[in-house]
XYZ file of C-alpha atoms in Angstrom:
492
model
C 0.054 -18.622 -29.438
C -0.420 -22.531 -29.667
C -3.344 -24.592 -29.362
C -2.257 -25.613 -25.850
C -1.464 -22.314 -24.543
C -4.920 -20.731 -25.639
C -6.587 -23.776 -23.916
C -5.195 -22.078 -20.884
C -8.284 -19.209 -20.699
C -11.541 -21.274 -20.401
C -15.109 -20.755 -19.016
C -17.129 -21.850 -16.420
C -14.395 -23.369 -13.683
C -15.210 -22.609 -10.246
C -13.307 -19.633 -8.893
C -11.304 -19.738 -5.846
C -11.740 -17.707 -2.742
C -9.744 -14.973 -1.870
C -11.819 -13.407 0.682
C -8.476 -10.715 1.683
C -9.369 -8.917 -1.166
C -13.214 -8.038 -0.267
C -11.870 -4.503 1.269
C -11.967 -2.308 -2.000
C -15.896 -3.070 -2.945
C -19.508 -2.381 -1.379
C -20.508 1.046 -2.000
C -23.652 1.288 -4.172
C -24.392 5.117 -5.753
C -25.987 6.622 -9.398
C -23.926 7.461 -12.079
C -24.390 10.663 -14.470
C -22.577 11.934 -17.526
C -21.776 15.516 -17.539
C -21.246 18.093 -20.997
C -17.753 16.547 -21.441
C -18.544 13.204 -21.226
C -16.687 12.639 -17.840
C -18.693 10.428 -15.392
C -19.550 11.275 -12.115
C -21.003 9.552 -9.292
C -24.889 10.428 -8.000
C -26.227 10.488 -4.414
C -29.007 8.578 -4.329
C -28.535 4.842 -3.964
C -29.285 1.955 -6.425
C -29.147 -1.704 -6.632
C -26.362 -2.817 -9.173
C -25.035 -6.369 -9.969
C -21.725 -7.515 -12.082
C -23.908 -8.770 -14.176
C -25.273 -5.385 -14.953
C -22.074 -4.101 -15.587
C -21.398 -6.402 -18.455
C -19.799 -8.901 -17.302
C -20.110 -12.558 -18.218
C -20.926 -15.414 -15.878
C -17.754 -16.850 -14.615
C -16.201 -13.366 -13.521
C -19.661 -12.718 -12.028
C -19.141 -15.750 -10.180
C -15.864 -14.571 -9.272
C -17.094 -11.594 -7.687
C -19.390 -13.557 -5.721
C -16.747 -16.168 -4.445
C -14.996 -13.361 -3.532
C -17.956 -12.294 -1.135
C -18.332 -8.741 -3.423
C -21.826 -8.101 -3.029
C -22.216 -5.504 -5.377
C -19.680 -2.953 -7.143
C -18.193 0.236 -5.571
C -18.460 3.267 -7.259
C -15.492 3.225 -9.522
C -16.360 0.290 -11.001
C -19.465 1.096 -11.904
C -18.622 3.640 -13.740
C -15.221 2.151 -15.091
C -16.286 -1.383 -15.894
C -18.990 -0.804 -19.089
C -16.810 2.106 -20.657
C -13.779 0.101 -20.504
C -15.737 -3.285 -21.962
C -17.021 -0.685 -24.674
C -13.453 -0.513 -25.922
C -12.554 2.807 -24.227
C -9.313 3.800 -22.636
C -10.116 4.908 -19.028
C -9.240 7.788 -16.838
C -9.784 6.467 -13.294
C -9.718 9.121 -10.651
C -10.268 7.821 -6.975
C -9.272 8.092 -3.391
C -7.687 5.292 -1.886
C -9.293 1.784 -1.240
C -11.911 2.779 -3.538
C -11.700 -0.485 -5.539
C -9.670 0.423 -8.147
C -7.650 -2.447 -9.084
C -11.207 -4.466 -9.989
C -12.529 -1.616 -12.056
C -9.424 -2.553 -14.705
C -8.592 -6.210 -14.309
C -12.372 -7.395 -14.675
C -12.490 -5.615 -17.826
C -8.806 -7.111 -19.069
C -10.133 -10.534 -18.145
C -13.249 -10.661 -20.331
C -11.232 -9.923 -23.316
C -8.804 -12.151 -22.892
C -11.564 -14.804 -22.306
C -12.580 -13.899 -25.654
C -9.813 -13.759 -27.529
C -6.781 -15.731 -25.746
C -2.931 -15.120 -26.256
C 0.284 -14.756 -24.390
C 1.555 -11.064 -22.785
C -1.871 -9.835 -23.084
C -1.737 -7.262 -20.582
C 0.812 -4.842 -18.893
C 0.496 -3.567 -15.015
C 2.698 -0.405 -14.131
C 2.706 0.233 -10.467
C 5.000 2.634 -8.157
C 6.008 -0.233 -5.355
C 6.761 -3.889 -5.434
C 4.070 -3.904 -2.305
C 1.512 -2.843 -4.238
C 2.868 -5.291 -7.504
C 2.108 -7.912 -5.383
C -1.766 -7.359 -4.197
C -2.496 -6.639 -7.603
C -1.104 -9.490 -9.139
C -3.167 -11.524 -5.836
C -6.047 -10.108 -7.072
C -6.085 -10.962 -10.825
C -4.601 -14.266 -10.000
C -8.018 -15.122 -7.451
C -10.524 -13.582 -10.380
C -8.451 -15.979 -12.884
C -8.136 -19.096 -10.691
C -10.972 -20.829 -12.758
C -9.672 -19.888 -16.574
C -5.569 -20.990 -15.882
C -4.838 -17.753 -16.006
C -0.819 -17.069 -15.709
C 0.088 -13.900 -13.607
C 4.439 -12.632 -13.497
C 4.626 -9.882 -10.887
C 8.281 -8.829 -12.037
C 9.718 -6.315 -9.592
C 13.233 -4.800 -7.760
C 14.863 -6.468 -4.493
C 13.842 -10.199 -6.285
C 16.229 -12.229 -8.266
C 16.194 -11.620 -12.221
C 17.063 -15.191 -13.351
C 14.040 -16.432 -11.605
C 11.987 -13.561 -13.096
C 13.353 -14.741 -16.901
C 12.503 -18.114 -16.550
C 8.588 -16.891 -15.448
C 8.725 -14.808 -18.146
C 10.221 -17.701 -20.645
C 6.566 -19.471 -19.678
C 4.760 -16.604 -21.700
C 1.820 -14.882 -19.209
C -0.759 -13.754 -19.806
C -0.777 -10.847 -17.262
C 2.505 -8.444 -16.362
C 2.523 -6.472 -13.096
C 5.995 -4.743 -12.743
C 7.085 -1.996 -11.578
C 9.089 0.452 -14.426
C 12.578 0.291 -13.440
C 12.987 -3.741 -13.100
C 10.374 -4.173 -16.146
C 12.927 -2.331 -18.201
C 15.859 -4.241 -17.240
C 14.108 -7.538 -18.665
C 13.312 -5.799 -22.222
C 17.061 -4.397 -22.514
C 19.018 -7.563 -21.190
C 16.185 -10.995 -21.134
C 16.904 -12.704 -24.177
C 13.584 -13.165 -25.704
C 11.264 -11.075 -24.225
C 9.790 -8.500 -25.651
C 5.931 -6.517 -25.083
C 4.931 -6.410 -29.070
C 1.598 -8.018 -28.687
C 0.569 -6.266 -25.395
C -3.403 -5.501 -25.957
C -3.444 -3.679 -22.609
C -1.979 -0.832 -20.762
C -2.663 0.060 -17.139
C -1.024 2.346 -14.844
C -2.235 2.296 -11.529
C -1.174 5.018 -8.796
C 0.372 6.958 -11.911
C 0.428 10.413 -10.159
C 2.640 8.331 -7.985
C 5.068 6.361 -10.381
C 5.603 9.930 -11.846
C 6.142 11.301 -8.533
C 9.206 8.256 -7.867
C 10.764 10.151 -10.901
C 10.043 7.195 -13.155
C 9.836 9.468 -16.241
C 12.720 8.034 -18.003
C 11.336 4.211 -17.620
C 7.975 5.055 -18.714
C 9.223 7.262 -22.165
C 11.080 3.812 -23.051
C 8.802 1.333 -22.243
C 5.964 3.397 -24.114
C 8.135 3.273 -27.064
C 8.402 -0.567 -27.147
C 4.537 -1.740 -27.033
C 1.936 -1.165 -29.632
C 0.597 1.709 -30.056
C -2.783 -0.052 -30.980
C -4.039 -0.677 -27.613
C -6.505 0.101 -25.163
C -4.849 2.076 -21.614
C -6.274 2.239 -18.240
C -4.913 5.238 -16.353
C -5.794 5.108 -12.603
C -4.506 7.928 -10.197
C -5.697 9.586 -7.037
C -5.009 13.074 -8.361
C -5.072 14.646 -11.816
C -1.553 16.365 -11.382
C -0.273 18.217 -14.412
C 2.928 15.209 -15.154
C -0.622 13.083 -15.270
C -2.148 15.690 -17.988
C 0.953 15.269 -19.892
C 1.258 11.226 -19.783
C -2.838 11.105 -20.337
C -1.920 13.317 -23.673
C 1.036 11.294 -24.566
C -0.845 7.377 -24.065
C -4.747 7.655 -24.249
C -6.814 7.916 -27.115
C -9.886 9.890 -26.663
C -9.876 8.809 -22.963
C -12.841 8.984 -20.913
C -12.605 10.432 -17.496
C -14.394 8.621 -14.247
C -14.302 10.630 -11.324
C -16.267 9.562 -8.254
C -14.553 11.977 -5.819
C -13.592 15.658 -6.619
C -11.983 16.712 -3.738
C -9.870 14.822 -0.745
C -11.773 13.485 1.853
C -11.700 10.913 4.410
C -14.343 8.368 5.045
C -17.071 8.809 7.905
C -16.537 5.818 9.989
C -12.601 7.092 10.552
C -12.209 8.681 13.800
C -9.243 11.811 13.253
C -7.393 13.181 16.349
C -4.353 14.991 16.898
C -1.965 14.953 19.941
C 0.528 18.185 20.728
C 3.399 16.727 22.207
C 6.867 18.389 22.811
C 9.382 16.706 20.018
C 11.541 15.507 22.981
C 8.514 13.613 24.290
C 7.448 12.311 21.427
C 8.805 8.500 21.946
C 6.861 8.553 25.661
C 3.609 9.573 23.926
C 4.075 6.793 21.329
C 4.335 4.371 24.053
C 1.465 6.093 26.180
C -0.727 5.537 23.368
C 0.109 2.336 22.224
C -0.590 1.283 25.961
C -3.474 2.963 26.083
C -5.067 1.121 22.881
C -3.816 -1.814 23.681
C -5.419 -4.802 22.104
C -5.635 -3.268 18.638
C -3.360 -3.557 15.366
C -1.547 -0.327 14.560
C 0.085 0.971 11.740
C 2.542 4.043 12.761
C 3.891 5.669 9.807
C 7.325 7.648 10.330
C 9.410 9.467 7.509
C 12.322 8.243 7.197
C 13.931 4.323 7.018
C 16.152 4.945 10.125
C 13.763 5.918 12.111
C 11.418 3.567 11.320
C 13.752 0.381 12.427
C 15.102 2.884 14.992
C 11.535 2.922 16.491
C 10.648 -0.249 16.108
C 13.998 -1.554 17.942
C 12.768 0.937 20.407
C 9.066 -1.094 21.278
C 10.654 -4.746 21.046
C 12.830 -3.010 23.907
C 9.590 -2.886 25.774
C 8.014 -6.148 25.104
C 5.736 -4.119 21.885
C 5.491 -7.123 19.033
C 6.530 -4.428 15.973
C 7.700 -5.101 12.901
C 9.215 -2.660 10.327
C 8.893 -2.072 6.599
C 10.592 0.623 4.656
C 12.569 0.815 1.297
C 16.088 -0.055 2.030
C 14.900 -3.768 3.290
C 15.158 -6.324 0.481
C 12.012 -7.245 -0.852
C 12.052 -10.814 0.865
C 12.407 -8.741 3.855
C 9.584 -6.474 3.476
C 7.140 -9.020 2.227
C 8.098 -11.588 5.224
C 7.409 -8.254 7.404
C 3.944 -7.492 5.560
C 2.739 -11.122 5.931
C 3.674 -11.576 9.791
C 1.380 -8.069 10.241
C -1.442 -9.746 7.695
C -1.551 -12.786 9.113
C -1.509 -10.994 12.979
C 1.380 -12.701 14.295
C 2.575 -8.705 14.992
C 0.374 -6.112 16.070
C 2.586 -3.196 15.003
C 3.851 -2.269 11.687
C 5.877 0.249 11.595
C 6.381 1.652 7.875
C 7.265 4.822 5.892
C 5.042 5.922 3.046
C 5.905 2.886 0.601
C 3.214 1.506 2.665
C 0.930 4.509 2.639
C -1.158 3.744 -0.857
C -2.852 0.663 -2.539
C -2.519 -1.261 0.341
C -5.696 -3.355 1.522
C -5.064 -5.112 4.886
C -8.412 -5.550 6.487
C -7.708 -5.395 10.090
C -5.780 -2.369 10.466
C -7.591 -0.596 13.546
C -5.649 2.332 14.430
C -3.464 4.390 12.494
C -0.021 6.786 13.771
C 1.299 9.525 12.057
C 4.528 9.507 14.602
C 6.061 11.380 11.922
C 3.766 14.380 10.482
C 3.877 13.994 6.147
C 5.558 16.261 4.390
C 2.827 16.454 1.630
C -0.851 16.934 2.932
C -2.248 14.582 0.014
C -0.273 11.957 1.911
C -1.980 12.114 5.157
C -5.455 10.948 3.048
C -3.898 8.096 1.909
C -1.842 7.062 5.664
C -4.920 7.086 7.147
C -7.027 5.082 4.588
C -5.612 2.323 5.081
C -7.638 1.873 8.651
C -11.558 2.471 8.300
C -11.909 0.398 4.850
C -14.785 -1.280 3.530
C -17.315 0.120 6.025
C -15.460 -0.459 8.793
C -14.548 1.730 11.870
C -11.007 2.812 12.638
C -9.213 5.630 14.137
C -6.119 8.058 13.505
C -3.949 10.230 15.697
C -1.188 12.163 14.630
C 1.993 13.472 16.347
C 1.925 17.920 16.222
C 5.062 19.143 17.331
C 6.327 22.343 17.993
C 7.969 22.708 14.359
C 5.141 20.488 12.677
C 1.747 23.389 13.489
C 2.110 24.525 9.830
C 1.915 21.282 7.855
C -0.793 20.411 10.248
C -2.570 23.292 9.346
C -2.502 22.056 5.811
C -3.516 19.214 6.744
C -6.886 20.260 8.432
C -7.438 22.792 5.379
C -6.908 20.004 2.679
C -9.579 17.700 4.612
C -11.572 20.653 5.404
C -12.339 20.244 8.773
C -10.349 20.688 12.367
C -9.820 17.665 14.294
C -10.536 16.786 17.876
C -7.238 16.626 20.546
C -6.685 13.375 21.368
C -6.511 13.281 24.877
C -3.580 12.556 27.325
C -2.815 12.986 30.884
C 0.075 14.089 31.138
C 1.304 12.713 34.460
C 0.719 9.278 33.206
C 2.596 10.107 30.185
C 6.024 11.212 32.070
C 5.955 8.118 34.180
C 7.151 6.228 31.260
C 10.148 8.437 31.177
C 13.089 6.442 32.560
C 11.442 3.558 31.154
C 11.024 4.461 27.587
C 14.798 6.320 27.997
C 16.316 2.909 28.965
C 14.573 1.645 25.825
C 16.267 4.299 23.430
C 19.651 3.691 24.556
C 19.593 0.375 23.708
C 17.590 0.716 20.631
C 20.599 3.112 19.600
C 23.611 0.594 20.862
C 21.119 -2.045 18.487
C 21.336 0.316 15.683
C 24.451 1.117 15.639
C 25.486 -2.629 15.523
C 23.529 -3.017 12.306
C 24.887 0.075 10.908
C 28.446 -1.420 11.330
C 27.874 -4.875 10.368
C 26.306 -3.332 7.403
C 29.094 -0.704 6.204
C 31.634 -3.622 7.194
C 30.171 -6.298 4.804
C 29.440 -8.405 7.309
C 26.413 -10.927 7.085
C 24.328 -12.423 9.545
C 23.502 -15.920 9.261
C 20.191 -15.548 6.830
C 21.076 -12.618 4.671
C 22.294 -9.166 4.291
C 18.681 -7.559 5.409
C 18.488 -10.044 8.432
C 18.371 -7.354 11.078
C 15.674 -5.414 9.350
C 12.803 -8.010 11.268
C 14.161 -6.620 15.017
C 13.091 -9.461 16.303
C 16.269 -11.725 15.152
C 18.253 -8.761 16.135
C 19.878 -10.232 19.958
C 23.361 -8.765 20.089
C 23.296 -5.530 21.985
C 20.661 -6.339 23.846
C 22.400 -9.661 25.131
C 25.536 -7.327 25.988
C 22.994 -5.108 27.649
C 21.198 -7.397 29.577
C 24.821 -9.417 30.722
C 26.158 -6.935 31.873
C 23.676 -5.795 34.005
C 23.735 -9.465 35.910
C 21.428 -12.283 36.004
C 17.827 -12.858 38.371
C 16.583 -9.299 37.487
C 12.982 -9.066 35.527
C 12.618 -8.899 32.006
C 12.554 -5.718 30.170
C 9.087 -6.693 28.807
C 7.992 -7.985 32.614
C 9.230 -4.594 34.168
C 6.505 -3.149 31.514
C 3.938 -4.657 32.546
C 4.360 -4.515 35.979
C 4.602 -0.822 35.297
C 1.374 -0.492 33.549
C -0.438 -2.604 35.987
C 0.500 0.200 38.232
């Protein structure tokens, strides 16, 4: 690396704010070592600083810009073993602060000993690619540091050329990461010093097997890895055997559990119903910012079509929308220009949008484990928040392992029904023409036709106007809005 590239990673700049990121920190708590070695957290409370952990004083004064009081749990526990030289096992539910238990670490080396591809990020989504690489590039603000988040959906010519500039920190996810070290001229990992792969239980779960075996093979095998999961799942047991050296587990929550400040409910509805519920509900909490997680990527936009019907600002994101698509969609719900996002579970882990209030589980999960990390991403960071989710008549047994997993029953949310079924022929009107909407997109789609703006411009509903202009022509000018009917109707 040349004289003018290690100038790059310096000391003592001021660090820029980035107060988004605050949600994963604040929990203070004791640490013990157990027989083994593996670290687990205390009860009783202490007072710890950054400083304490190790760190020097321009990523303590990163912290602090950041408005992280003190460290959470994991990275109290995380920070001095992986600053020893350790590789880490990092086990931790959900908002728990994981991404700052590894990159603080990463950063103080490179500080002290500055090159080029210095570290490696593996992550399961391009969602969660992009928060991490936020959050190493507002620690590194003050030192030049250079972040490449190199993911699927985004163009690969642009992605060479920010990979021509040498980085000094790689966030990818494993499939488009691979496609750059078999066909970008050039680029190659051979000096990587660092490892990490965060949410691994999950980028084995995306079958990602295949990537990871060949990417492993192409870095040195003399350096230090930073495994971070939720779960310790036996494909993790076999990847920890395969990468880490003498790892050192850090586990600061055994079993699943939800945090005390989340309110749970559940609502029995009939599966016919279930749309009039939604829309009961959402009236009902009005005023909040909702995320309402279904299963599936049609019936995510399907639903979402469904609330702009009635005047609902929602916005979708699920995996079949280009990833301009779903970041435009994931910024417009950050930045609270829509109060509904409407997602499947590529939204479900890592992450950390602060004002989440309430959160839907329209569609029950399949896998109980997921339901702890839907709902986590409400009640973060000491806040409050509440959850409700949708029991049908075929959905009483994964519900049941729900409530065993979390190890408690939860209260009925509830709903009078009368109110409920006078949203009926309202709500039905809306689901016609949310299916007459959908089916337009599915035909421009499977006809290679393009909107004006791109292939994936129907995925924000909101630019989506052609049914319902048919719709509303056809039924003759002077009557009310859709969305003024609504309100009128609530009002009653």
């Amino acid at each position: 690396m040349s004289d003018s590239e290690n100038s790059d990673i310096e000391s003592g700049s001021e660090i820029q704010e980035n107060s988004e990121n605050s949600g994963e920190n604040g929990e203070k708590n004791d640490t013990s070592e157990d027989e083994n070695g593996n670290v687990n957290g205390g009860d009783e409370k202490s007072e710890v600083s950054w400083k304490d952990l190790g760190l020097n004083d321009v990523l303590c004064e990163a912290c602090n810009e950041l408005k992280w009081k003190s460290p959470s749990k994991i990275q109290r526990e995380a920070i001095p073993l992986a600053l020893q030289g350790k590789d880490v096992i990092g086990l931790a539910e959900t908002g728990s602060g994981k991404t700052a238990a590894f990159a603080l670490p990463i950063l103080q080396s490179l500080m002290e000993t500055p090159q080029s591809l210095f570290a490696l990020v593996l992550t399961p989504t391009r969602e969660l690619a992009d928060q991490i690489g936020d959050q190493f590039k507002a620690l590194g603000s003050g030192i030049g540091l250079k972040v490449a988040v190199v993911v699927g959906g985004m163009d690969m010519t642009a992605q060479s050329l920010q990979l021509a500039k040498r980085p000094h920190i790689i966030i990818a996810t494993p499939g488009r990461l691979l496609d750059h070290m078999e066909n970008t001229k050039g680029f190659d990992l051979d000096r990587i010093k660092y490892l990490v792969m965060d949410e691994a239980d999950r980028i084995l779960n995306m079958d990602f097997e295949v990537e990871l075996d060949k990417i492993l093979k192409e870095i040195p095998r003399e350096r230090r890895t930073f495994l971070f999961s939720a779960t310790m799942t036996s494909k993790v047991r076999k990847l920890q055997r395969a990468c880490l050296r003498d790892p050192v587990k850090v586990e600061v929550s055994s079993k699943y559990q939800t945090v005390d400040k989340l309110q749970q409910y559940y609502v029995f509805v009939p599966s016919k119903f279930k749309d009039i519920y939604l829309v009961h509900i959402l009236n009902d909490l009005a005023g909040n910012s909702f995320m309402i997680f279904c299963s599936t990527c049609n019936n995510t936009l399907r639903t979402a079509l469904m609330l702009r019907e009635l005047g609902l600002a929602a916005v979708p994101l699920h995996g079949q929308m280009s990833q301009n698509k779903r970041l435009a969609a994931l910024n417009k719900f950050k930045a609270k220009s829509r109060s509904i996002l409407i997602a499947t579970d590529v939204a479900s882990r890592g992450l950390d949008i602060p004002h989440v209030d309430i959160v839907l589980n329209f569609d029950i999960p399949t896998h109980s484990k997921d339901y702890i990390h839907r709902v986590g991403r409400t009640a973060r960071a000491g806040r409050s928040g509440k959850a409700v989710t949708f029991v049908t008549q075929y959905d009483v047994e994964l519900y049941q392992r729900i409530e065993h997993l979390i190890g408690k029953q939860l209260p009925l949310y509830e709903c009078d029904k009368d109110e409920v079924m006078v949203l009926q022929e309202r709500v039905g009107e809306a689901q016609r023409n949310a299916k007459v909407a959908l089916k337009e997109i599915e035909d421009r789609k499977s006809g290679g036709r393009k909107k004006k703006g791109g292939a994936d411009s129907d995925d924000d509903t909101e630019q989506f106007v052609g049914a319902r202009k048919r719709i509303k022509s056809s039924k003759g000018a002077g009557r009310p809005s859709k969305a003024g009917k609504f309100k009128k109707m609530k009002r009653k």
